[in-house]
Amino acid sequence: MDELTGEFEAERGHLLAVARRMLGSRSEAEDAVQETWLRFSGALSDPEQRARVRDLRGWLITTCSRICLDVLRSARVRREAYPGQWLPEPVVTTVPTADGFAPDPAERAVRADQIGTALLVVLERLTPEQRVAFVLHDVFAVPFSDVADVLAVTPEAARQLASRARRAVHRPDAPQHSADLAEQRRVLTAFVAAVESGELEQLVRVLAPGVVAIGDSGGHFPAARQPVVGAEAAGRLLLGLFNQARKWGAMRVRPVVVDGTLGWQSEVPYRDGRTMRIVTSFAVHEGRVTGVFNQLNPDKVGELPPLGPDAAWPPRW
């Protein structure tokens, strides 16, 4: 059992990355990986059975993917009843040091393992089968023969599912994100300055024409029930939100990295005495903001540590 545990732990991080992209929820991904361990330890505890598995990572990914597919199919019903818009639980980490913003050939390899809220939002448009096919093949380079095994379809059907998913991910109205950390910092600095100015025209220049703004409150706070699309409409919304927050009291903000992209964690006093805790992430493409994602559902941000007294608006990376 110790040997099995060691083998599994060596693959846990990779499995969590696969499950997180499939499910869009860190907690659900962790549950799926734990269920994978239970099946692994039960099915391969016999040394003879273990010896028959030549590709352990492939066995684990297949098992984990089938678990995720079942979760996705049941989650689809839950999401349809979700109040308002849905965003994933944010994975929040610290902002890199100054050297971390410098262009570095190795950064692409590092960012390749990051998700970004924009991609997770687009993946929500897919059917469970399309999402599994896309994540396995396009993100993790799993052969279509193995994808077909997970989905119980032919390799050609798996190829078609991934192709449909690929078209959805790259649709013109999907928020694109391609900026490295240095470009993100430049664009978000301009975004903050535009918000500070209160001038819609200045903010619109920072926003892409098809920018999308999404807020997930889980029904706990007021939020738009549909995405707000377009630079002028999103600009008016964002300026209105910041003006309203200022009226309620001082807004505290800490720059953070959200799912691999720059953003911030904030706390805003709400009019009824509650404190709104918000995680804001962005998508940046070709020098403009293409997506603004506000996660303010307490069920998804409640476990984040509270902000200290040094957190203040405006954020500076």
Coordinates of C-alpha atoms in Angstrom, one line a residue:
M1 CA 0.0 0.0 0.0
D2 CA 2.9 2.4 0.7
E3 CA 4.2 1.8 -2.8
L4 CA 0.7 2.4 -4.3
T5 CA 0.4 5.6 -2.2
G6 CA 3.7 6.9 -3.5
E7 CA 2.8 6.2 -7.1
F8 CA -0.5 8.0 -6.8
E9 CA 0.9 11.0 -5.0
A10 CA 3.4 11.4 -7.8
E11 CA 0.5 11.9 -10.1
R12 CA -1.9 13.8 -7.9
G13 CA -0.9 17.3 -9.1
H14 CA -1.4 16.2 -12.8
L15 CA -4.8 14.7 -12.0
L16 CA -5.9 17.8 -10.1
A17 CA -4.9 19.9 -13.1
V18 CA -7.0 17.7 -15.4
A19 CA -10.0 17.6 -13.1
R20 CA -9.9 21.3 -12.4
R21 CA -10.1 22.1 -16.1
M22 CA -12.9 19.7 -16.6
L23 CA -15.0 20.7 -13.6
G24 CA -14.2 24.4 -13.1
S25 CA -14.3 23.9 -9.3
R26 CA -11.3 23.2 -7.2
S27 CA -13.3 21.5 -4.5
E28 CA -15.1 19.2 -7.0
A29 CA -11.7 18.5 -8.6
E30 CA -10.2 17.5 -5.3
D31 CA -13.2 15.2 -4.7
A32 CA -12.8 13.6 -8.1
V33 CA -9.1 13.0 -7.5
Q34 CA -9.8 11.5 -4.1
E35 CA -12.4 9.2 -5.7
T36 CA -9.8 8.2 -8.3
W37 CA -7.4 7.2 -5.4
L38 CA -10.1 5.1 -3.9
R39 CA -10.7 3.3 -7.2
F40 CA -7.0 3.0 -7.8
S41 CA -6.2 1.5 -4.3
G42 CA -9.2 -0.9 -4.6
A43 CA -8.6 -2.1 -8.1
L44 CA -4.8 -2.3 -8.1
S45 CA -4.0 -3.4 -4.6
D46 CA -3.1 -6.8 -5.9
P47 CA 0.5 -6.8 -7.2
E48 CA -0.5 -9.0 -10.2
Q49 CA -3.3 -6.5 -11.2
R50 CA -0.9 -3.6 -10.8
A51 CA 1.7 -5.3 -12.9
R52 CA -0.8 -5.5 -15.8
V53 CA -1.0 -1.7 -15.9
R54 CA 1.9 -0.5 -18.0
D55 CA 0.8 3.2 -18.3
L56 CA -0.2 4.3 -14.8
R57 CA -0.7 7.9 -15.7
G58 CA -3.0 6.9 -18.6
W59 CA -5.0 4.5 -16.3
L60 CA -5.4 7.3 -13.7
I61 CA -6.4 10.0 -16.2
T62 CA -8.9 7.6 -17.8
T63 CA -10.4 6.8 -14.4
C64 CA -10.4 10.4 -13.2
S65 CA -12.0 11.6 -16.5
R66 CA -14.8 9.1 -16.2
I67 CA -15.5 10.4 -12.7
C68 CA -15.4 14.0 -13.9
L69 CA -17.8 13.2 -16.8
D70 CA -20.4 11.9 -14.3
V71 CA -20.0 15.0 -12.2
L72 CA -20.4 17.3 -15.3
R73 CA -23.6 15.5 -16.3
S74 CA -25.1 16.0 -12.9
A75 CA -23.7 19.5 -12.5
R76 CA -25.4 20.6 -15.7
V77 CA -28.8 20.2 -14.0
R78 CA -27.6 22.2 -10.9
R79 CA -26.1 25.0 -13.1
E80 CA -29.4 25.5 -14.9
A81 CA -31.0 26.3 -11.5
Y82 CA -28.1 28.5 -10.3
P83 CA -29.2 32.0 -9.4
G84 CA -27.7 34.5 -12.0
Q85 CA -24.4 34.0 -13.7
W86 CA -21.9 31.3 -12.8
L87 CA -18.1 31.7 -12.3
P88 CA -15.6 29.2 -11.0
E89 CA -14.2 29.2 -7.5
P90 CA -11.1 31.3 -7.8
V91 CA -7.7 29.9 -7.1
V92 CA -5.9 32.9 -5.5
T93 CA -2.1 33.2 -5.2
T94 CA 0.4 35.9 -4.4
V95 CA 1.6 38.4 -7.1
P96 CA 5.1 37.6 -8.3
T97 CA 8.1 39.7 -7.3
A98 CA 9.3 42.5 -9.7
D99 CA 11.5 40.0 -11.5
G100 CA 8.4 37.8 -12.2
F101 CA 7.0 40.4 -14.6
A102 CA 10.1 40.5 -16.8
P103 CA 9.7 38.7 -20.2
D104 CA 11.2 35.3 -19.8
P105 CA 11.2 32.4 -22.3
A106 CA 10.3 30.1 -19.4
E107 CA 7.2 32.0 -18.6
R108 CA 5.2 30.3 -21.4
A109 CA 5.9 27.0 -19.9
V110 CA 4.8 28.2 -16.5
R111 CA 1.6 29.8 -17.9
A112 CA 0.8 26.7 -19.9
D113 CA -0.2 25.1 -16.6
Q114 CA -2.4 28.0 -15.6
I115 CA -6.1 28.1 -16.5
G116 CA -7.5 31.6 -16.5
T117 CA -11.1 32.4 -15.7
A118 CA -11.8 33.3 -19.4
L119 CA -11.1 29.7 -20.5
L120 CA -13.2 28.2 -17.7
V121 CA -16.1 30.5 -18.6
V122 CA -16.0 29.4 -22.2
L123 CA -15.7 25.8 -21.3
E124 CA -19.1 26.2 -19.5
R125 CA -20.7 26.5 -22.9
L126 CA -19.7 23.0 -23.9
T127 CA -21.5 19.7 -23.3
P128 CA -19.9 17.4 -20.8
E129 CA -18.7 15.2 -23.6
Q130 CA -17.2 18.1 -25.6
R131 CA -15.5 19.5 -22.5
V132 CA -13.9 16.2 -21.6
A133 CA -12.7 15.6 -25.2
F134 CA -11.3 19.1 -25.5
V135 CA -9.5 19.1 -22.2
L136 CA -8.0 15.6 -22.7
H137 CA -6.9 16.1 -26.3
D138 CA -6.3 19.8 -26.8
V139 CA -4.9 20.6 -23.3
F140 CA -3.2 17.4 -22.2
A141 CA -2.5 15.8 -25.6
V142 CA -4.3 12.5 -24.8
P143 CA -4.7 10.5 -28.1
F144 CA -8.2 10.3 -29.5
S145 CA -8.2 6.5 -29.0
D146 CA -7.9 7.0 -25.3
V147 CA -10.4 9.9 -25.3
A148 CA -12.9 7.6 -27.1
D149 CA -12.4 5.0 -24.3
V150 CA -13.3 7.5 -21.7
L151 CA -16.4 8.7 -23.5
A152 CA -17.4 5.2 -24.8
V153 CA -17.5 6.4 -28.4
T154 CA -15.5 5.8 -31.5
P155 CA -12.2 7.7 -32.0
E156 CA -13.8 9.6 -34.9
A157 CA -16.7 10.7 -32.7
A158 CA -14.2 11.8 -30.0
R159 CA -12.4 13.8 -32.7
Q160 CA -15.7 15.5 -33.7
L161 CA -16.5 16.4 -30.1
A162 CA -13.1 18.0 -29.7
S163 CA -13.5 19.9 -33.0
R164 CA -16.9 21.3 -32.0
A165 CA -15.5 22.3 -28.6
R166 CA -12.5 24.0 -30.3
R167 CA -14.8 26.1 -32.4
A168 CA -16.8 27.2 -29.4
V169 CA -13.6 28.1 -27.5
H170 CA -12.4 30.3 -30.3
R171 CA -15.7 31.9 -31.2
P172 CA -15.5 35.7 -31.9
D173 CA -17.6 36.5 -28.9
A174 CA -15.5 34.3 -26.5
P175 CA -13.2 36.4 -24.3
Q176 CA -9.6 35.8 -25.5
H177 CA -6.6 35.9 -23.2
S178 CA -3.0 35.9 -24.5
A179 CA -1.1 38.5 -22.5
D180 CA 1.9 37.6 -20.4
L181 CA 2.2 39.0 -16.9
A182 CA 4.1 42.1 -18.0
E183 CA 1.4 43.1 -20.5
Q184 CA -1.3 42.3 -18.1
R185 CA 0.3 44.7 -15.6
R186 CA 0.5 47.5 -18.2
V187 CA -3.1 47.1 -19.3
L188 CA -4.5 46.8 -15.8
T189 CA -2.6 49.8 -14.6
A190 CA -4.3 51.8 -17.4
F191 CA -7.7 50.2 -16.5
V192 CA -7.3 51.3 -12.9
A193 CA -6.3 54.8 -14.0
A194 CA -9.4 55.0 -16.2
V195 CA -11.7 53.9 -13.4
E196 CA -10.1 56.4 -11.1
S197 CA -10.8 59.2 -13.6
G198 CA -14.4 58.3 -13.8
E199 CA -14.4 59.1 -17.5
L200 CA -16.3 56.6 -19.6
E201 CA -14.3 57.6 -22.8
Q202 CA -11.0 56.9 -21.1
L203 CA -12.2 53.5 -19.8
V204 CA -13.6 52.5 -23.2
R205 CA -10.2 52.9 -24.7
V206 CA -8.8 50.2 -22.4
L207 CA -11.7 47.8 -23.1
A208 CA -11.9 45.6 -26.2
P209 CA -15.0 46.3 -28.3
G210 CA -16.5 42.9 -27.4
V211 CA -15.5 42.9 -23.7
V212 CA -17.7 40.9 -21.4
A213 CA -18.3 41.6 -17.7
I214 CA -19.7 38.8 -15.6
G215 CA -20.6 38.8 -11.9
D216 CA -21.4 35.8 -9.8
S217 CA -23.1 36.5 -6.4
G218 CA -24.9 33.2 -6.0
G219 CA -28.0 35.2 -5.2
H220 CA -26.4 36.7 -2.0
F221 CA -25.9 40.2 -3.5
P222 CA -27.4 42.0 -6.5
A223 CA -25.7 41.2 -9.8
A224 CA -26.6 41.2 -13.4
R225 CA -28.3 38.1 -14.4
Q226 CA -26.7 38.1 -17.9
P227 CA -23.2 39.0 -19.1
V228 CA -22.8 42.6 -20.0
V229 CA -21.2 42.8 -23.4
G230 CA -19.6 45.7 -25.3
A231 CA -17.1 48.4 -24.2
E232 CA -19.6 51.1 -23.6
A233 CA -22.1 49.0 -21.7
A234 CA -19.4 47.2 -19.7
G235 CA -17.7 50.6 -19.0
R236 CA -20.9 52.1 -17.7
L237 CA -21.5 49.1 -15.5
L238 CA -18.0 49.1 -14.1
L239 CA -17.9 52.8 -13.3
G240 CA -21.3 52.5 -11.7
L241 CA -20.1 49.6 -9.5
F242 CA -17.0 51.6 -8.4
N243 CA -19.0 54.7 -7.7
Q244 CA -21.5 52.7 -5.6
A245 CA -18.7 51.0 -3.7
R246 CA -17.2 54.4 -2.8
K247 CA -20.6 55.6 -1.4
W248 CA -20.8 52.6 0.9
G249 CA -17.4 53.1 2.4
A250 CA -13.7 52.6 1.9
M251 CA -12.8 49.8 -0.4
R252 CA -9.8 47.7 0.5
V253 CA -7.9 45.9 -2.3
R254 CA -5.0 43.5 -2.5
P255 CA -3.4 42.6 -5.8
V256 CA -3.4 38.9 -6.4
V257 CA -3.0 36.3 -9.1
V258 CA -6.3 34.5 -10.0
D259 CA -6.0 31.2 -11.8
G260 CA -2.7 32.4 -13.3
T261 CA -3.8 35.9 -14.3
L262 CA -3.5 39.3 -12.6
G263 CA -6.5 40.5 -10.6
W264 CA -7.3 41.6 -7.1
Q265 CA -9.1 40.6 -3.9
S266 CA -11.3 43.3 -2.4
E267 CA -13.6 44.0 0.5
V268 CA -16.4 46.5 0.2
P269 CA -18.9 47.4 3.0
Y270 CA -22.4 46.7 1.8
R271 CA -25.4 48.9 2.5
D272 CA -26.9 46.4 5.0
G273 CA -23.8 46.2 7.1
R274 CA -22.4 43.0 5.5
T275 CA -19.0 43.0 3.9
M276 CA -18.8 42.0 0.3
R277 CA -15.7 40.0 -0.4
I278 CA -14.8 40.0 -4.1
V279 CA -12.2 38.4 -6.3
T280 CA -11.8 40.1 -9.6
S281 CA -9.9 38.5 -12.5
F282 CA -9.3 39.7 -16.1
A283 CA -8.7 38.5 -19.6
V284 CA -6.3 40.6 -21.6
H285 CA -5.7 40.3 -25.4
E286 CA -3.9 42.5 -27.8
G287 CA -3.4 45.3 -25.3
R288 CA -7.0 45.5 -24.1
V289 CA -9.3 44.0 -21.5
T290 CA -11.5 41.4 -23.0
G291 CA -13.1 40.0 -19.9
V292 CA -13.8 41.3 -16.3
F293 CA -15.0 38.5 -13.9
N294 CA -16.2 39.4 -10.4
Q295 CA -16.7 36.5 -8.0
L296 CA -18.6 37.7 -5.0
N297 CA -20.5 34.5 -4.0
P298 CA -19.6 34.0 -0.3
D299 CA -19.8 30.3 -0.8
K300 CA -16.9 30.5 -3.2
V301 CA -14.7 33.2 -1.6
G302 CA -15.6 32.8 2.0
E303 CA -12.5 30.7 2.8
L304 CA -10.0 33.4 1.6
P305 CA -8.1 35.1 4.4
P306 CA -9.4 38.6 5.3
L307 CA -7.5 41.6 4.0
G308 CA -5.0 43.4 6.2
P309 CA -4.9 47.1 7.1
D310 CA -2.4 47.8 4.3
A311 CA -4.9 46.8 1.6
A312 CA -6.1 49.9 -0.2
W313 CA -7.4 51.2 -3.5
P314 CA -6.0 51.6 -6.0
P315 CA -4.1 48.3 -6.4
R316 CA -0.5 48.4 -7.6
W317 CA 1.2 45.3 -8.9

